[in-house]
Short mmCIF file of C-alpha atoms in Angstrom, two decimals:
data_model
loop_
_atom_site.label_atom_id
_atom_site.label_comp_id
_atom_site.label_asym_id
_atom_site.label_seq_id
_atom_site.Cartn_x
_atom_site.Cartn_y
_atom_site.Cartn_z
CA UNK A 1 109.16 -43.47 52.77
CA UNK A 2 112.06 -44.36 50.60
CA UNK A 3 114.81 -46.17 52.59
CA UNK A 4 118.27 -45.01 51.53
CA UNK A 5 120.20 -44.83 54.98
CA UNK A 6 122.91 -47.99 53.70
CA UNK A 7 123.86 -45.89 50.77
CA UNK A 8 127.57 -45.08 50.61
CA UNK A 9 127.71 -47.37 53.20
CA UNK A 10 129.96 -50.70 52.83
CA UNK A 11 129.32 -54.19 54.68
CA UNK A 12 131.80 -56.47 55.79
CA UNK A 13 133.98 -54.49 54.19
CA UNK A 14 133.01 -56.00 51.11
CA UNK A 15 130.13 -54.70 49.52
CA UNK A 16 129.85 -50.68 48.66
CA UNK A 17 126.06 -49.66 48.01
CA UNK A 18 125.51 -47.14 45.64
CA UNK A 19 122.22 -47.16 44.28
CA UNK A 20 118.22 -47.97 45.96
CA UNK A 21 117.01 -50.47 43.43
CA UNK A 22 113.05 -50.53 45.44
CA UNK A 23 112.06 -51.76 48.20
CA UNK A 24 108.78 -53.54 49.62
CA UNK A 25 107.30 -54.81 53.18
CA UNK A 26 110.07 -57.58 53.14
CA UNK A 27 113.01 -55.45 53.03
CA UNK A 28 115.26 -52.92 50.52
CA UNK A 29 117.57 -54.09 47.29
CA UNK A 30 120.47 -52.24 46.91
CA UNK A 31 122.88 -51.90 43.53
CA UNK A 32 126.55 -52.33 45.25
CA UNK A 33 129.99 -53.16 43.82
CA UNK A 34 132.40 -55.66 45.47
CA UNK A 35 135.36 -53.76 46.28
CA UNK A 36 137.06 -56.83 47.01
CA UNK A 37 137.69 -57.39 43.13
CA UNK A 38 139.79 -55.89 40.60
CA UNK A 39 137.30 -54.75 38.20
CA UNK A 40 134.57 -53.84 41.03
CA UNK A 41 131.98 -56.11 39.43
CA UNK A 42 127.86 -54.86 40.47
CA UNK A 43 126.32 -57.11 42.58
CA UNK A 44 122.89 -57.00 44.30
CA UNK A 45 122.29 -56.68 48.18
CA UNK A 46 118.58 -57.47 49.90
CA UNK A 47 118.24 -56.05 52.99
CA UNK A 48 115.74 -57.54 54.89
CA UNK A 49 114.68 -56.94 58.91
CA UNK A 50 112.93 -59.01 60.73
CA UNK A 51 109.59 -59.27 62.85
CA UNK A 52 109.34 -60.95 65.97
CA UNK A 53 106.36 -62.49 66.33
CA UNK A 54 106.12 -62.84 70.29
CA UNK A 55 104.83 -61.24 73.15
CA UNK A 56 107.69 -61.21 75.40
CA UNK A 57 109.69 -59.67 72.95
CA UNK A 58 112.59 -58.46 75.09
CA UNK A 59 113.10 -61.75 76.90
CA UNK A 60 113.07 -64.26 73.47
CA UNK A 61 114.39 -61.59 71.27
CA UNK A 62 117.91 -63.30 70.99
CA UNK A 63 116.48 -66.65 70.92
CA UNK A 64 114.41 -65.90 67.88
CA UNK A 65 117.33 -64.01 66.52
CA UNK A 66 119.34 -66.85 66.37
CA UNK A 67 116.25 -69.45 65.11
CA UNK A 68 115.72 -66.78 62.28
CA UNK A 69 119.59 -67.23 61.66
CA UNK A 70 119.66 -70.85 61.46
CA UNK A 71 116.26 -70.99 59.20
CA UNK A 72 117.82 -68.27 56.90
CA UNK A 73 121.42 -69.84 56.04
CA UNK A 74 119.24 -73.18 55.22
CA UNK A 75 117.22 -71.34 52.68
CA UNK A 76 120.23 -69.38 51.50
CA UNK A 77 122.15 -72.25 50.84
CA UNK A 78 119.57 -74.03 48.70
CA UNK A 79 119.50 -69.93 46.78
CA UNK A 80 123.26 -70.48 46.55
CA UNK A 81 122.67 -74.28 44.89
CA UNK A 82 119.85 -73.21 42.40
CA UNK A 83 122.29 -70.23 41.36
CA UNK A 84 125.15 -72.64 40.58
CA UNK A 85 122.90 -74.94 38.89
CA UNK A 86 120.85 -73.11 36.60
CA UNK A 87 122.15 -70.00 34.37
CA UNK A 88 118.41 -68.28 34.76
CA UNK A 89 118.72 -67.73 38.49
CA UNK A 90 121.13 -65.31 39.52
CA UNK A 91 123.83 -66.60 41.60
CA UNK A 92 124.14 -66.20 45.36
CA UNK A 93 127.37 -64.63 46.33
CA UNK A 94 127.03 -64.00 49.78
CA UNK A 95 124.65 -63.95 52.99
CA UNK A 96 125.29 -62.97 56.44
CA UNK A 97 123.62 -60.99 59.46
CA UNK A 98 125.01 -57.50 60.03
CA UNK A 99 123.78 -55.26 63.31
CA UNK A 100 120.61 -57.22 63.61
CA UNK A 101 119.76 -57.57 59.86
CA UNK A 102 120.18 -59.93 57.21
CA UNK A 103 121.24 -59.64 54.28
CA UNK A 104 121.83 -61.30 50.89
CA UNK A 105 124.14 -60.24 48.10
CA UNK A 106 123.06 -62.17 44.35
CA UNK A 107 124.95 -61.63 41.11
CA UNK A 108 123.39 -58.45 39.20
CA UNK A 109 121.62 -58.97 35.65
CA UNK A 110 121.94 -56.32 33.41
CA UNK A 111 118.62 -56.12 31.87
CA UNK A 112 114.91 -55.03 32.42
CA UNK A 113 112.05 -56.61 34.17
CA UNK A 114 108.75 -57.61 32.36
CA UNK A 115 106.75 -54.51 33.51
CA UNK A 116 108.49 -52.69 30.79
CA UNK A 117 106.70 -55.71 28.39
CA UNK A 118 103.74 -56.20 30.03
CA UNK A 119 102.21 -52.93 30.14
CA UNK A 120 98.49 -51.74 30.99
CA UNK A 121 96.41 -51.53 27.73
CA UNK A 122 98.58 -53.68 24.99
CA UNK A 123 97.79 -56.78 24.50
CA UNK A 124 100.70 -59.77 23.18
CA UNK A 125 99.56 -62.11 20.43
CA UNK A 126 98.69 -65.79 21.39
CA UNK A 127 102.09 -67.09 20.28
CA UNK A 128 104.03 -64.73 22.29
CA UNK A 129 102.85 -65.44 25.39
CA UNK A 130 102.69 -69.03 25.26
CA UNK A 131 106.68 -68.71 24.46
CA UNK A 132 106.95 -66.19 27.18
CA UNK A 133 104.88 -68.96 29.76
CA UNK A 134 107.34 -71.60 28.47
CA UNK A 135 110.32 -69.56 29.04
CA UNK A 136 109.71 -69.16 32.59
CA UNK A 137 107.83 -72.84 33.42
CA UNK A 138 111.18 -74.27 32.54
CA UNK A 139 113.59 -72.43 34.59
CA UNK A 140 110.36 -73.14 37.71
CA UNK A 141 110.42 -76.70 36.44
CA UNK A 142 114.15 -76.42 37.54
CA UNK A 143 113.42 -74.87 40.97
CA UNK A 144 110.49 -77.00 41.68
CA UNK A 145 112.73 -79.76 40.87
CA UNK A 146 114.66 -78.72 43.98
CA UNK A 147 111.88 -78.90 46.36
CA UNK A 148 111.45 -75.20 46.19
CA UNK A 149 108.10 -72.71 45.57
CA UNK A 150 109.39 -69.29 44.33
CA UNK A 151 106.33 -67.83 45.91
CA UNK A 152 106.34 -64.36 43.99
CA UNK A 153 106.71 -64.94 40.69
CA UNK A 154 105.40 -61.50 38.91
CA UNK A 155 106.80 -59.39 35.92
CA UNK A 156 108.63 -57.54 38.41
CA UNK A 157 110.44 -60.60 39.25
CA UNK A 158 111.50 -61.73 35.90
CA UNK A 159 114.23 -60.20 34.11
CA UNK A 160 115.21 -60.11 30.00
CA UNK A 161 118.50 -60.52 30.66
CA UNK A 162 120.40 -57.60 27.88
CA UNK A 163 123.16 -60.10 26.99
CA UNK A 164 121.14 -62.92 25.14
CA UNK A 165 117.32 -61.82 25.76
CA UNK A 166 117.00 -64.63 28.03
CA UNK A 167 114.37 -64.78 31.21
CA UNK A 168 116.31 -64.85 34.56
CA UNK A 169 114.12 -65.17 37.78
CA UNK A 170 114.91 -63.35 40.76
CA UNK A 171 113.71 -62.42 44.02
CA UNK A 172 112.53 -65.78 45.55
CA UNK A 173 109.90 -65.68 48.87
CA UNK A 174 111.27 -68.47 50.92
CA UNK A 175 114.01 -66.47 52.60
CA UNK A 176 111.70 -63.04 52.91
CA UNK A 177 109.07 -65.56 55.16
CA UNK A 178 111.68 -66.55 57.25
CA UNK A 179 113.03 -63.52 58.20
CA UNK A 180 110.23 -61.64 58.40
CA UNK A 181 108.66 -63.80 60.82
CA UNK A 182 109.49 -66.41 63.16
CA UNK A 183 107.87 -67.41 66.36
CA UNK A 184 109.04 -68.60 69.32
CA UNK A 185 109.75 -72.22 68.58
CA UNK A 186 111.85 -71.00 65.59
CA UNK A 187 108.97 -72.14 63.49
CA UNK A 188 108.03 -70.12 59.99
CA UNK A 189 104.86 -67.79 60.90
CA UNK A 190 101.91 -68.33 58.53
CA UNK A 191 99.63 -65.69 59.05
CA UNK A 192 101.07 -63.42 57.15
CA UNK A 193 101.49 -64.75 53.13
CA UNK A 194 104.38 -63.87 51.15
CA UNK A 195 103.29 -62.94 47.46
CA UNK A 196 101.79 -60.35 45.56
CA UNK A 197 98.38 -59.49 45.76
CA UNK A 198 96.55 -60.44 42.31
CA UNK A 199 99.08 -63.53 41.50
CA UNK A 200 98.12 -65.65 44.61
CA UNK A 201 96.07 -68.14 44.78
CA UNK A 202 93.42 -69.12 47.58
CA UNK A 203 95.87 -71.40 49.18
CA UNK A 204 98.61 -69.04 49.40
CA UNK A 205 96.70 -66.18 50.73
CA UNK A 206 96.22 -68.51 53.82
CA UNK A 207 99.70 -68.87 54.01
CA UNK A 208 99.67 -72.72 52.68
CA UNK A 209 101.43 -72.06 49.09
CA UNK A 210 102.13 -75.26 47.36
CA UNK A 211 104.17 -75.78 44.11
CA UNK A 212 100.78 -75.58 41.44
CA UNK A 213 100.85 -71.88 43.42
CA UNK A 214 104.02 -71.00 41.45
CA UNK A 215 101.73 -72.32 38.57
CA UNK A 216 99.04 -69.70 39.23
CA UNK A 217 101.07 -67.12 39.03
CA UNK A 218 102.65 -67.76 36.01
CA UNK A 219 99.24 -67.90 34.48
CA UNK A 220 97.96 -64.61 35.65
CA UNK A 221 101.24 -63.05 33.82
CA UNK A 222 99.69 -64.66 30.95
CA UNK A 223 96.51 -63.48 31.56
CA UNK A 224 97.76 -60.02 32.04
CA UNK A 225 100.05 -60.28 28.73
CA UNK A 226 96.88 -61.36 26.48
CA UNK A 227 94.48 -58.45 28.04
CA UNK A 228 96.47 -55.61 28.86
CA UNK A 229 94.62 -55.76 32.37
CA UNK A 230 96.20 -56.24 35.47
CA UNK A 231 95.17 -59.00 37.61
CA UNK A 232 93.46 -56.83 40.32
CA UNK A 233 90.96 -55.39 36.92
CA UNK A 234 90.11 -59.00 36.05
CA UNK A 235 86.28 -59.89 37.18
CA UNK A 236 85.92 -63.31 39.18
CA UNK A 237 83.29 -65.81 39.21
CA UNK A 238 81.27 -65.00 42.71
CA UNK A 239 80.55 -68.60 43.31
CA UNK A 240 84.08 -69.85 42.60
CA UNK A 241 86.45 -67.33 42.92
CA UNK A 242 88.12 -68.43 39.17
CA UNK A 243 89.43 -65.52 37.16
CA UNK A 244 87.07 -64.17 34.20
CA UNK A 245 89.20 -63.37 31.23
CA UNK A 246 88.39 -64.52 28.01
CA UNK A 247 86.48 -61.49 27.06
CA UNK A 248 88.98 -59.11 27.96
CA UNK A 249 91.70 -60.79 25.77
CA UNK A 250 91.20 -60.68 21.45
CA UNK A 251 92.12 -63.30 18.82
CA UNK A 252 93.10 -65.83 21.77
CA UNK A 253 92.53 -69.62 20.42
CA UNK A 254 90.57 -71.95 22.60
CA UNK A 255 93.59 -73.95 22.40
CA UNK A 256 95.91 -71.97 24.32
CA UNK A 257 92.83 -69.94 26.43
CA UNK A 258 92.34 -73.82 27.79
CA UNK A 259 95.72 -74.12 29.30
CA UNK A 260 95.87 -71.01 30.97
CA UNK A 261 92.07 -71.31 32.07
CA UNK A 262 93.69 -74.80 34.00
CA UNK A 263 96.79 -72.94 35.17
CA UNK A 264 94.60 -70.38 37.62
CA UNK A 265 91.78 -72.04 38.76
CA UNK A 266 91.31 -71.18 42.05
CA UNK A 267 91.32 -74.66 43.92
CA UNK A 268 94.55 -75.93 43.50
CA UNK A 269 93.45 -79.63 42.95
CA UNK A 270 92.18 -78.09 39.73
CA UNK A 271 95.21 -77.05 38.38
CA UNK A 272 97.84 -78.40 36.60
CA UNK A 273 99.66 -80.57 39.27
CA UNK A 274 103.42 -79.85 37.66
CA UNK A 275 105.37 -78.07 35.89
CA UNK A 276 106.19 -81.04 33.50
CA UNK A 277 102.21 -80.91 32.50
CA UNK A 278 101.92 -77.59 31.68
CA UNK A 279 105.07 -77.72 29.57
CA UNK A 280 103.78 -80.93 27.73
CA UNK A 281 100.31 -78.92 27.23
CA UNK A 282 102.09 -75.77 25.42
CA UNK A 283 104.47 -77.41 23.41
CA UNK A 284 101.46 -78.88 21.76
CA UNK A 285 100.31 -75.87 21.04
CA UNK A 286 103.16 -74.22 20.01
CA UNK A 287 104.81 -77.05 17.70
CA UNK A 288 101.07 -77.19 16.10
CA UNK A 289 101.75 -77.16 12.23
CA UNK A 290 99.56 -75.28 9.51
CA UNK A 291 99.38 -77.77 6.63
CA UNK A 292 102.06 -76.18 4.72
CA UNK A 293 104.62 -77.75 6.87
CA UNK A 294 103.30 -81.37 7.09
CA UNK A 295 105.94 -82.05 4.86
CA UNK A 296 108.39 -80.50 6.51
CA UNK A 297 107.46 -82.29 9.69
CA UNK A 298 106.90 -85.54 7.85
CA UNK A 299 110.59 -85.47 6.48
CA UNK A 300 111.67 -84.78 10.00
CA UNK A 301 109.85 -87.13 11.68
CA UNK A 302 111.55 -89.87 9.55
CA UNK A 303 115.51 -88.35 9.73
CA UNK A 304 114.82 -87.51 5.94
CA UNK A 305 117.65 -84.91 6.94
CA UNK A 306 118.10 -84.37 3.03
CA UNK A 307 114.64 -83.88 2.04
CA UNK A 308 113.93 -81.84 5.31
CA UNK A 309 116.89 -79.14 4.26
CA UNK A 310 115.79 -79.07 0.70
CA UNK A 311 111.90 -78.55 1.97
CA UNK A 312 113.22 -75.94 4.39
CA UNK A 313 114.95 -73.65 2.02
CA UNK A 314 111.75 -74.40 -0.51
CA UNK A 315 109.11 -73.10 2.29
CA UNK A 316 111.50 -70.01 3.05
CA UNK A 317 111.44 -69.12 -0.53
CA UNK A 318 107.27 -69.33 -0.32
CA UNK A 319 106.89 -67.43 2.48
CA UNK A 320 108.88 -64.64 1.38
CA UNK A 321 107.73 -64.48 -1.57
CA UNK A 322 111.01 -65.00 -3.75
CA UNK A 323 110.35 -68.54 -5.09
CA UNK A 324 110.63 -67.18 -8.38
CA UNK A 325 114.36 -65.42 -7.55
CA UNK A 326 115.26 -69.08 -6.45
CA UNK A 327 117.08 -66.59 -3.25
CA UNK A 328 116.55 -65.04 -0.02
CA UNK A 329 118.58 -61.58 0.35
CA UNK A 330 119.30 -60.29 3.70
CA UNK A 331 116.72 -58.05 3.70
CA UNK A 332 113.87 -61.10 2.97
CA UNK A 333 115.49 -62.63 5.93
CA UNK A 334 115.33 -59.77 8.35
CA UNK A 335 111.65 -59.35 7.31
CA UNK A 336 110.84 -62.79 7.43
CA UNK A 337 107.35 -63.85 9.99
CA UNK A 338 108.37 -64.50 13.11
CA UNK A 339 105.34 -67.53 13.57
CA UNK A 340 106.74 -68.90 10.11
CA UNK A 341 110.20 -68.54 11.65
CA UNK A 342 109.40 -70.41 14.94
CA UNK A 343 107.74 -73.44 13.61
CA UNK A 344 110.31 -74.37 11.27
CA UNK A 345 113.08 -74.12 14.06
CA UNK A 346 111.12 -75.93 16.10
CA UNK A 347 110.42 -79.00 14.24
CA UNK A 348 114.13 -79.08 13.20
CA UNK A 349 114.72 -78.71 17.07
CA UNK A 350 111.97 -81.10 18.06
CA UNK A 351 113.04 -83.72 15.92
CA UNK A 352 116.68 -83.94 16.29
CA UNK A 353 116.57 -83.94 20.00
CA UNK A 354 118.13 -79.85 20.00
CA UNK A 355 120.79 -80.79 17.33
CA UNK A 356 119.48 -78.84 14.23
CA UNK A 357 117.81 -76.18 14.02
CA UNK A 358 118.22 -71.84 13.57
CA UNK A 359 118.44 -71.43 17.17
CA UNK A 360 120.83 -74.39 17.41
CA UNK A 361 123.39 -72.48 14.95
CA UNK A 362 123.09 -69.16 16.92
CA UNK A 363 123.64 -70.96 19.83
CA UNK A 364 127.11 -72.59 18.28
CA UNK A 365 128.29 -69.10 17.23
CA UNK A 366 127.51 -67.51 20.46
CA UNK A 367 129.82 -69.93 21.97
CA UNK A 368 132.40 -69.84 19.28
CA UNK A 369 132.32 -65.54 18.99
CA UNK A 370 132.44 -64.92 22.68
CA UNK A 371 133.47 -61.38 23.09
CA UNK A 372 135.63 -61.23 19.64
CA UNK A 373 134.27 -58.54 17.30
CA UNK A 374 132.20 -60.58 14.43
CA UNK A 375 134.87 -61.02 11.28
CA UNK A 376 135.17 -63.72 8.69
CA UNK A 377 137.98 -65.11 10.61
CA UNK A 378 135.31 -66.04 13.47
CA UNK A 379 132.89 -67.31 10.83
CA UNK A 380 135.47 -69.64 9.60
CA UNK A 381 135.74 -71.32 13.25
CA UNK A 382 132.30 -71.77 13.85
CA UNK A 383 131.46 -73.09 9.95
CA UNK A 384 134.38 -75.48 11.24
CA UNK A 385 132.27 -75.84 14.20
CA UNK A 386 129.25 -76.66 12.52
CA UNK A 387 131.13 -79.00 9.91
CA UNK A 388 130.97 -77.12 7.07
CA UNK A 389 134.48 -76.80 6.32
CA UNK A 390 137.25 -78.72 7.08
CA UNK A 391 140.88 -78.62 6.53
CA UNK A 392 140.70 -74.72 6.01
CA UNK A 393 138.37 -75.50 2.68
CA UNK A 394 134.81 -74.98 2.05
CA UNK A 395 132.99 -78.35 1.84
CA UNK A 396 130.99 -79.49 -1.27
CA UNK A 397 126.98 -79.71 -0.63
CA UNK A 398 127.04 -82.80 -1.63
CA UNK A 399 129.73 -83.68 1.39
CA UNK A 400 127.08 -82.22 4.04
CA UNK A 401 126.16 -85.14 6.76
CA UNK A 402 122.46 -85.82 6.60
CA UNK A 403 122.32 -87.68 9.47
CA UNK A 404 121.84 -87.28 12.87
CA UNK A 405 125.48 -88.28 13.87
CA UNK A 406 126.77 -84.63 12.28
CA UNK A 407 128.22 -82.18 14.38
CA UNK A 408 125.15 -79.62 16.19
CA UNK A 409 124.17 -77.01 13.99
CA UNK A 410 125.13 -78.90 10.63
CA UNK A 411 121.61 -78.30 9.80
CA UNK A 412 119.55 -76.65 8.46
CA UNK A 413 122.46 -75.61 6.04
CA UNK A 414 123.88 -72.36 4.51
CA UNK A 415 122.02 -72.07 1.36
CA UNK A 416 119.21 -69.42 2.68
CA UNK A 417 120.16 -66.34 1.40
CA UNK A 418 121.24 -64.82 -1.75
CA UNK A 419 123.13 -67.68 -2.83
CA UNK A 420 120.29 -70.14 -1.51
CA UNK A 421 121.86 -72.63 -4.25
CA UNK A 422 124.90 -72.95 -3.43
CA UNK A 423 125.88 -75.90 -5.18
CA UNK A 424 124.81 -73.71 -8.72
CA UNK A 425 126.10 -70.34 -7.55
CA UNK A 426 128.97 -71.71 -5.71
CA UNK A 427 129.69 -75.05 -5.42
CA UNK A 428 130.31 -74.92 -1.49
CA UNK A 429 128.71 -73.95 1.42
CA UNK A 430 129.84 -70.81 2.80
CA UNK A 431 130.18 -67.24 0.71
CA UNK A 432 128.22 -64.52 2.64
CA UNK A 433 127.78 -66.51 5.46
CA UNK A 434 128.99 -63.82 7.75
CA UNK A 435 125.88 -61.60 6.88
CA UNK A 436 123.77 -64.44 6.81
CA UNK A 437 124.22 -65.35 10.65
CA UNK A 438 124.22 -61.58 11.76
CA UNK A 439 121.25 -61.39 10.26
CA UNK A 440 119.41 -64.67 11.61
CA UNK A 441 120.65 -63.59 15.18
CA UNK A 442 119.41 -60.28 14.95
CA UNK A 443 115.97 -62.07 13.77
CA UNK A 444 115.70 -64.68 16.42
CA UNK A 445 116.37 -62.29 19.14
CA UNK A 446 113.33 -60.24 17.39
CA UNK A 447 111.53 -63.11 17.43
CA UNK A 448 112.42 -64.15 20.88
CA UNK A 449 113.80 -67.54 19.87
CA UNK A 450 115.94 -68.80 22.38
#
């Protein structure tokens, strides 16, 4: 039965609901704006009620009222740290305890969850998953960091933020135990786990989660991603209880199939014991480099900065097939291969410690654009940015900095795109740089390159 009675309602005079968002056994979300500000900014509000778990219920039902209080501000306040800390997790706005209820009110992220990217029947390729399993091991590596298990972690819990394409976690378990249950020493109840079905592990079902549970779960999504099956469809080994997947997934390497085979076996001594390893594992796999870019990496790996942006704009030119134009229109660049894409930002990001690189520049002119309309006169500020012109002129190629002390962003340089040779063409770097930055945003975002 759909639970809609707060609707139209406001709390503390504060918070106007307007919309169910869904609801579960732990409580309702609500879509609300806060009054209380000028521009009546949406929030979030979680609604949850709780369950006494004692037999004298009328005598100790104030009494484990007020333990459930005290336990819930403790976890809300470490919500409220993680959401100032960490841009991923929404922030924490508000909690209090309203007519015998408690409630939370988050920061709303405009966006969609991963059910509308993880779908029944469609199956990701190899190298988007293992980005999409990075993406959300660092912002748990974050949250484990504070001594806390999310608990639930589940497409429905992740969102793609619409503003940059970025994963933002939500929804975390260790309040909804709390408040659901509490018995009469103000203790947390274990008998009944908090989860989802089909992304927790033995441990957790028995209401003993630890922080390699988290890690389980983030497998299965990966699982689920590479088979199109959801994790109550996958077949287990009778004897012990690990998933069977490899057969439901195609063109999976043994290489990546490995690491997510560790990530959800069903003892937990088994697994991965942090975050940290499972991060270490995958960015093996995905910095692996086809021979084509040993070079590349070899020039990087020695701060050949000059060598590395020549062999970049070279191995562009290859892919694309316009090594004979000597140039890379904007077109070439939109349709350029996402894998061939991602490996040569990464090994620019690798190797100067997230100071060059694509993603790097995109990051620089997010900052620098803000919420101004993209014009040349913006392009100008972040070139300046970047170092590529100074005193209101266009910089010579051969003034670039190729080392690492240059300004993040200097590098890889202009010179992909229809005036790839600059120096020939134009002497300077700049020209249709405006285009050329449009168009490499539009393609990381495609690419899902943070």
């Amino acid at each position: 039965m759909v639970n809609d009675s707060l609707i139209g309602k406001t709390l503390r005079n504060h918070y106007k609901i307007e919309s169910l968002l869904g609801q579960g056994g732990f409580g309702v979300t609500y879509k609300a704006i806060d009054i209380d500000k000028p521009k009546h900014p949406s929030c979030v509000v979680k609604q949850f009620q709780p369950k006494i778990l004692d037999s004298n219920i009328l005598e100790n039902a104030q009494r484990l009222l007020e333990n459930a209080q005290r336990l819930f501000d403790r976890e809300a306040r470490s919500l409220e740290e993680l959401g100032k800390k960490h841009d991923q997790i929404p922030e924490l706005l508000a909690y209090f305890r309203e007519d015998g209820e408690f409630y939370l009110v988050q920061e709303f992220i405009d966006g969609y969850d991963l059910t509308k990217e993880i779908v029944p029947d469609k199956q990701l390729s190899e190298d988007a998953v293992a980005q999409l399993l990075k993406d959300i091991l660092e912002i748990l590596e974050f949250v484990h960091q504070n001594r806390i298990i999310h608990r639930d972690i589940k497409p429905a819990n992740l969102i793609r933020r619409q503003s940059d394409g970025r994963i933002v976690l939500i929804d975390f378990g260790a309040v909804k135990q709390i408040v659901v249950e509490v018995d009469a020493q103000g203790q947390r109840s274990t008998t009944v786990p908090v989860g989802t079905f089909g992304y927790m592990p033995l441990e957790q079902r028995n209401g003993h989660p630890e922080y390699s549970s988290d890690i389980y779960a983030v497998g299965i999504i990966g699982i689920q991603a590479l088979t199109g099956l959801k994790p109550t469809q996958l077949p287990r080994d009778p004897k012990t209880g690990d998933v069977i997947w490899q057969d439901c997934a195609k063109n999976v390497s043994n290489r990546l199939a490995d690491i997510i085979t560790k990530m959800v076996h069903d003892r937990a001594s088994s697994r991965y014991q942090s975050v940290r390893e499972v991060l270490g594992a995958l960015d093996v796999f995905l910095t692996y480099v086809p021979e084509k870019y040993s070079f590349l990496q070899d020039c990087l790996k020695r701060k050949r900065w000059k060598n590395a942006d020549e062999e970049t704009v070279k191995l562009m030119l290859e892919v694309a097939g316009r090594t004979q134009q000597r140039s890379m229109d904007i077109d070439s660049l939109k349709k350029f291969p996402c894998e061939d894409l991602r490996i040569i930002d990464a090994l620019w990001v690798r190797y100067s410690n997230d100071r060059f690189g694509f993603s790097v520049q995109h990051r620089v002119w997010k900052e620098v654009k803000g919420d101004s309309p993209a014009d040349g006169k913006v392009y100008e500020r972040f070139s300046e940015t970047v170092g590529w012109r100074k005193t209101g002129e266009w910089i010579w190629y051969t003034d670039l900095i190729f080392d690492i002390s240059a300004p993040p962003g200097h590098l890889p340089t202009g010179r992909v795109g229809e005036i790839s040779l600059l120096k020939r063409l134009f002497g300077k770097v700049g020209g249709f740089g405006l285009e050329r930055i449009n168009a490499i945003a539009e393609k990381l975002s495609e690419c899902r390159i943070p």
